[in-house]
Structure formats: structure tokens, C-alpha cells
mmCIF file of C-alpha atoms in Angstrom:
data_model
loop_
_atom_site.group_PDB
_atom_site.id
_atom_site.type_symbol
_atom_site.label_atom_id
_atom_site.label_comp_id
_atom_site.label_asym_id
_atom_site.label_seq_id
_atom_site.Cartn_x
_atom_site.Cartn_y
_atom_site.Cartn_z
ATOM 1 C CA PHE A 30 116.301 96.114 115.575
ATOM 2 C CA PHE A 31 113.588 99.003 115.758
ATOM 3 C CA GLY A 32 115.329 100.731 112.990
ATOM 4 C CA GLU A 33 115.549 97.728 110.832
ATOM 5 C CA LEU A 34 111.609 97.269 111.257
ATOM 6 C CA VAL A 35 111.171 100.925 110.522
ATOM 7 C CA ASN A 36 113.118 100.455 107.193
ATOM 8 C CA ILE A 37 111.043 97.263 105.976
ATOM 9 C CA PHE A 38 107.823 99.203 106.555
ATOM 10 C CA GLU A 39 109.279 102.493 104.756
ATOM 11 C CA TYR A 40 110.542 100.421 101.968
ATOM 12 C CA GLU A 41 108.114 97.829 101.357
ATOM 13 C CA ASP A 42 105.246 98.960 99.298
ATOM 14 C CA GLN A 43 102.507 95.991 100.155
ATOM 15 C CA LEU A 44 101.364 95.545 103.866
ATOM 16 C CA ASN A 45 101.725 91.976 103.436
ATOM 17 C CA GLY A 46 105.474 91.968 102.321
ATOM 18 C CA CYS A 47 106.197 94.300 105.430
ATOM 19 C CA LEU A 48 105.009 91.581 107.497
ATOM 20 C CA SER A 49 106.579 88.821 106.138
ATOM 21 C CA LEU A 50 109.739 90.262 106.296
ATOM 22 C CA ALA A 51 108.951 91.873 109.814
ATOM 23 C CA ILE A 52 108.030 88.120 111.141
ATOM 24 C CA GLU A 53 111.383 86.587 109.968
ATOM 25 C CA GLU A 54 113.260 89.409 111.552
ATOM 26 C CA ILE A 55 111.268 89.021 114.957
ATOM 27 C CA VAL A 56 111.915 85.324 115.161
ATOM 28 C CA ARG A 57 115.530 85.934 114.804
ATOM 29 C CA LEU A 58 115.662 88.229 117.368
ATOM 30 C CA PHE A 59 114.296 85.826 120.146
ATOM 31 C CA ASN A 60 116.698 83.215 120.638
ATOM 32 C CA PRO A 61 114.883 80.346 121.886
ATOM 33 C CA VAL A 62 111.838 80.935 119.375
ATOM 34 C CA GLU A 63 111.584 79.037 116.185
ATOM 35 C CA ARG A 64 108.427 79.999 114.399
ATOM 36 C CA GLY A 65 106.199 83.059 114.072
ATOM 37 C CA THR A 66 102.810 84.096 112.962
ATOM 38 C CA ILE A 67 101.091 87.447 112.505
ATOM 39 C CA LEU A 68 97.030 87.287 112.203
ATOM 40 C CA MET A 69 95.113 90.227 111.125
ATOM 41 C CA LEU A 70 91.508 91.093 111.721
ATOM 42 C CA ASP A 71 89.224 91.568 108.656
ATOM 43 C CA ALA A 72 87.443 94.472 107.611
ATOM 44 C CA THR A 73 84.637 93.209 109.954
ATOM 45 C CA GLY A 74 86.893 93.043 112.924
ATOM 46 C CA ARG A 75 85.368 89.319 113.622
ATOM 47 C CA GLU A 76 87.748 86.923 111.994
ATOM 48 C CA LEU A 77 91.665 86.803 111.917
ATOM 49 C CA ASN A 78 93.460 85.562 108.912
ATOM 50 C CA VAL A 79 97.033 84.435 108.666
ATOM 51 C CA VAL A 80 99.118 87.163 106.534
ATOM 52 C CA ALA A 81 102.532 86.153 107.429
ATOM 53 C CA HIS A 82 104.652 83.564 108.938
ATOM 54 C CA TYR A 83 108.000 82.336 109.261
ATOM 55 C CA PRO A 84 109.251 79.752 108.434
ATOM 56 C CA LEU A 85 107.591 79.518 105.063
ATOM 57 C CA PHE A 86 106.198 76.234 105.329
ATOM 58 C CA GLU A 87 102.361 75.562 107.363
ATOM 59 C CA PRO A 88 101.914 78.219 109.978
ATOM 60 C CA ALA A 89 102.180 77.110 113.811
ATOM 61 C CA ILE A 90 99.138 78.498 115.196
ATOM 62 C CA SER A 91 97.069 77.600 118.061
ATOM 63 C CA THR A 92 93.773 79.090 117.414
ATOM 64 C CA SER A 93 92.915 78.668 121.399
ATOM 65 C CA LEU A 94 95.577 80.690 122.490
ATOM 66 C CA VAL A 95 94.904 83.352 119.513
ATOM 67 C CA ARG A 96 91.485 83.526 121.019
ATOM 68 C CA LYS A 97 92.610 83.892 124.652
ATOM 69 C CA THR A 98 94.927 86.740 123.215
ATOM 70 C CA ILE A 99 92.323 88.532 121.735
ATOM 71 C CA GLU A 100 89.845 88.272 124.228
ATOM 72 C CA GLU A 101 92.356 89.387 127.104
ATOM 73 C CA LYS A 102 93.790 92.023 125.224
ATOM 74 C CA LYS A 103 97.322 91.465 126.810
ATOM 75 C CA ALA A 104 100.576 89.566 126.068
ATOM 76 C CA PHE A 105 101.600 86.384 127.825
ATOM 77 C CA ILE A 106 103.891 83.541 127.732
ATOM 78 C CA TRP A 107 102.389 80.323 127.616
ATOM 79 C CA LYS A 108 104.479 76.847 128.836
ATOM 80 C CA ALA A 109 103.095 73.598 128.016
ATOM 81 C CA ASP A 110 104.722 72.272 131.357
ATOM 82 C CA THR A 111 103.104 74.700 133.502
ATOM 83 C CA SER A 112 99.682 75.047 131.940
ATOM 84 C CA SER A 113 96.717 73.008 132.362
ATOM 85 C CA PHE A 114 95.230 74.307 129.367
ATOM 86 C CA SER A 115 96.133 72.079 125.922
ATOM 87 C CA SER A 116 94.576 71.527 122.489
ATOM 88 C CA SER A 117 94.764 69.346 119.557
ATOM 89 C CA SER A 118 96.707 71.933 117.365
ATOM 90 C CA ILE A 119 99.009 72.480 120.590
ATOM 91 C CA LYS A 120 99.882 68.739 120.573
ATOM 92 C CA LYS A 121 100.087 68.358 116.668
ATOM 93 C CA LEU A 122 102.289 71.398 116.277
ATOM 94 C CA HIS A 123 104.689 70.329 119.257
ATOM 95 C CA ILE A 124 104.101 73.745 121.224
ATOM 96 C CA LYS A 125 106.233 73.814 124.107
ATOM 97 C CA MET A 126 106.579 77.479 124.747
ATOM 98 C CA GLY A 127 105.555 80.502 123.075
ATOM 99 C CA LEU A 128 104.837 84.434 123.001
ATOM 100 C CA TYR A 129 101.317 85.831 122.330
ATOM 101 C CA SER A 130 100.549 89.544 122.145
ATOM 102 C CA PRO A 131 97.695 91.608 120.572
ATOM 103 C CA LEU A 132 98.506 93.806 117.828
ATOM 104 C CA ALA A 133 96.458 97.141 118.585
ATOM 105 C CA PHE A 134 96.910 100.700 117.999
ATOM 106 C CA GLY A 135 95.033 102.949 120.461
ATOM 107 C CA PRO A 136 91.390 101.457 120.396
ATOM 108 C CA ASN A 137 92.093 99.768 117.071
ATOM 109 C CA GLN A 138 92.614 96.212 117.362
ATOM 110 C CA LEU A 139 94.482 95.131 114.573
ATOM 111 C CA GLY A 140 95.425 91.096 114.984
ATOM 112 C CA VAL A 141 97.659 89.117 116.949
ATOM 113 C CA ILE A 142 101.384 87.774 116.703
ATOM 114 C CA CYS A 143 102.560 84.844 118.247
ATOM 115 C CA ALA A 144 106.058 83.187 118.477
ATOM 116 C CA ASP A 145 106.770 79.765 119.649
ATOM 117 C CA THR A 146 109.172 76.739 120.129
ATOM 118 C CA THR A 147 109.061 73.046 120.047
ATOM 119 C CA SER A 148 111.922 72.620 122.311
ATOM 120 C CA PRO A 149 111.169 71.190 125.725
ATOM 121 C CA THR A 150 114.591 72.953 127.070
ATOM 122 C CA ALA A 151 113.878 76.393 125.484
ATOM 123 C CA ASP A 152 113.364 79.014 128.052
ATOM 124 C CA ILE A 153 111.449 82.121 127.302
ATOM 125 C CA THR A 154 111.725 84.710 130.294
ATOM 126 C CA LYS A 155 109.595 87.618 131.491
ATOM 127 C CA ASP A 156 112.211 89.804 129.984
ATOM 128 C CA ASP A 157 111.841 88.267 126.527
ATOM 129 C CA LEU A 158 108.025 89.034 127.064
ATOM 130 C CA GLU A 159 108.900 92.678 128.125
ATOM 131 C CA LEU A 160 111.034 93.145 124.452
ATOM 132 C CA PHE A 161 107.997 90.913 122.345
ATOM 133 C CA MET A 162 105.526 93.533 123.845
ATOM 134 C CA ASN A 163 107.735 96.541 123.280
ATOM 135 C CA VAL A 164 108.325 94.888 119.373
ATOM 136 C CA THR A 165 104.397 94.451 118.857
ATOM 137 C CA GLN A 166 103.796 97.901 119.916
ATOM 138 C CA VAL A 167 106.189 99.417 117.340
ATOM 139 C CA LEU A 168 104.958 96.653 114.754
ATOM 140 C CA SER A 169 100.866 97.819 115.739
ATOM 141 C CA ALA A 170 101.924 101.679 115.057
ATOM 142 C CA LEU A 171 103.447 100.714 111.739
ATOM 143 C CA ILE A 172 100.667 98.732 110.609
ATOM 144 C CA TYR A 173 98.457 101.061 111.341
ATOM 145 C CA ALA A 174 100.449 103.837 109.757
ATOM 146 C CA LYS A 175 100.577 101.625 106.483
ATOM 147 C CA GLN A 176 96.836 100.663 106.387
ATOM 148 C CA LEU A 177 96.275 104.699 106.458
ATOM 149 C CA GLU A 178 98.472 105.158 103.827
ATOM 150 C CA ARG A 179 96.358 102.602 101.555
ATOM 151 C CA ALA A 180 93.161 104.031 102.465
#
């Protein structure tokens, strides 16, 4: 998988093209996950913008969970049935469980990646979270390198 991720960034010229291909591969990697979104910070570092999502219809994001990811600067699993936290977007999008992680390279905050499921019977484990964190670390390094190429 990691080799495939590197190949995407090696052969695709545009960062957004890389991220579109990458999020599709990431969703496929995690069995219970159905949807994924990558949000990147703008040049000011204050606003997050959706740059890639899979499937291609409307991206599924909870701004509250994305904000929590940015504020806490750590990856986590969110489960609807064990969390007292909810929001209108979580209800509207039927998010039952999700993986959330910041994208960062060294001190550089790049954005957030999230992947979720609408299935109440799906189970995302701590092993899934560990792999997700490894994926996001590699993805962050690839994003940072691609951004340096463009600069």
C-alpha cells in the first residue's frame, strides 16, 4: 500500500490529483470505512478546505470533529454509540464511526483526513487507528514534499 501511495505522488503532477487518488486508496484499505475526505489548510493556516473526497458525491465531514482533530493535534476513533458528542452534520450524514487524524509534517500543520462509516455494525479497531496514523504520517510527508516542489 505505501509503495502505491508513493507512486501516486511520483507520477501525478498536481497535488489535488494526488490527493484524490490517495483518498480512494485509503478508503479501500480500511474495510469498514465507506467515505473519506482530505481537508488542507489555506495559505494563512486558518481555514480548512476540502481538496479530495471519496466517493465523488458530496464530501462527508463533521466540522466539529475536524475542529477537534486540529485542536487536539492527534488521531482518534469517534464512535456514535459511545460518545456523548453529536452535531447536526453527524446526524445528517449518518456518521456512526470514523477515523480522524491531523496531517502534519514536523511543526507544519497541513490539514486533516477523516474516514467514516454509516454502518451501525461496523467496527473500527485500535489496530485500524494505528495503521491510519502510519498512513497519515506517510501522506503528510508526501504532501509536504509536493508542496515544496511547487514552491
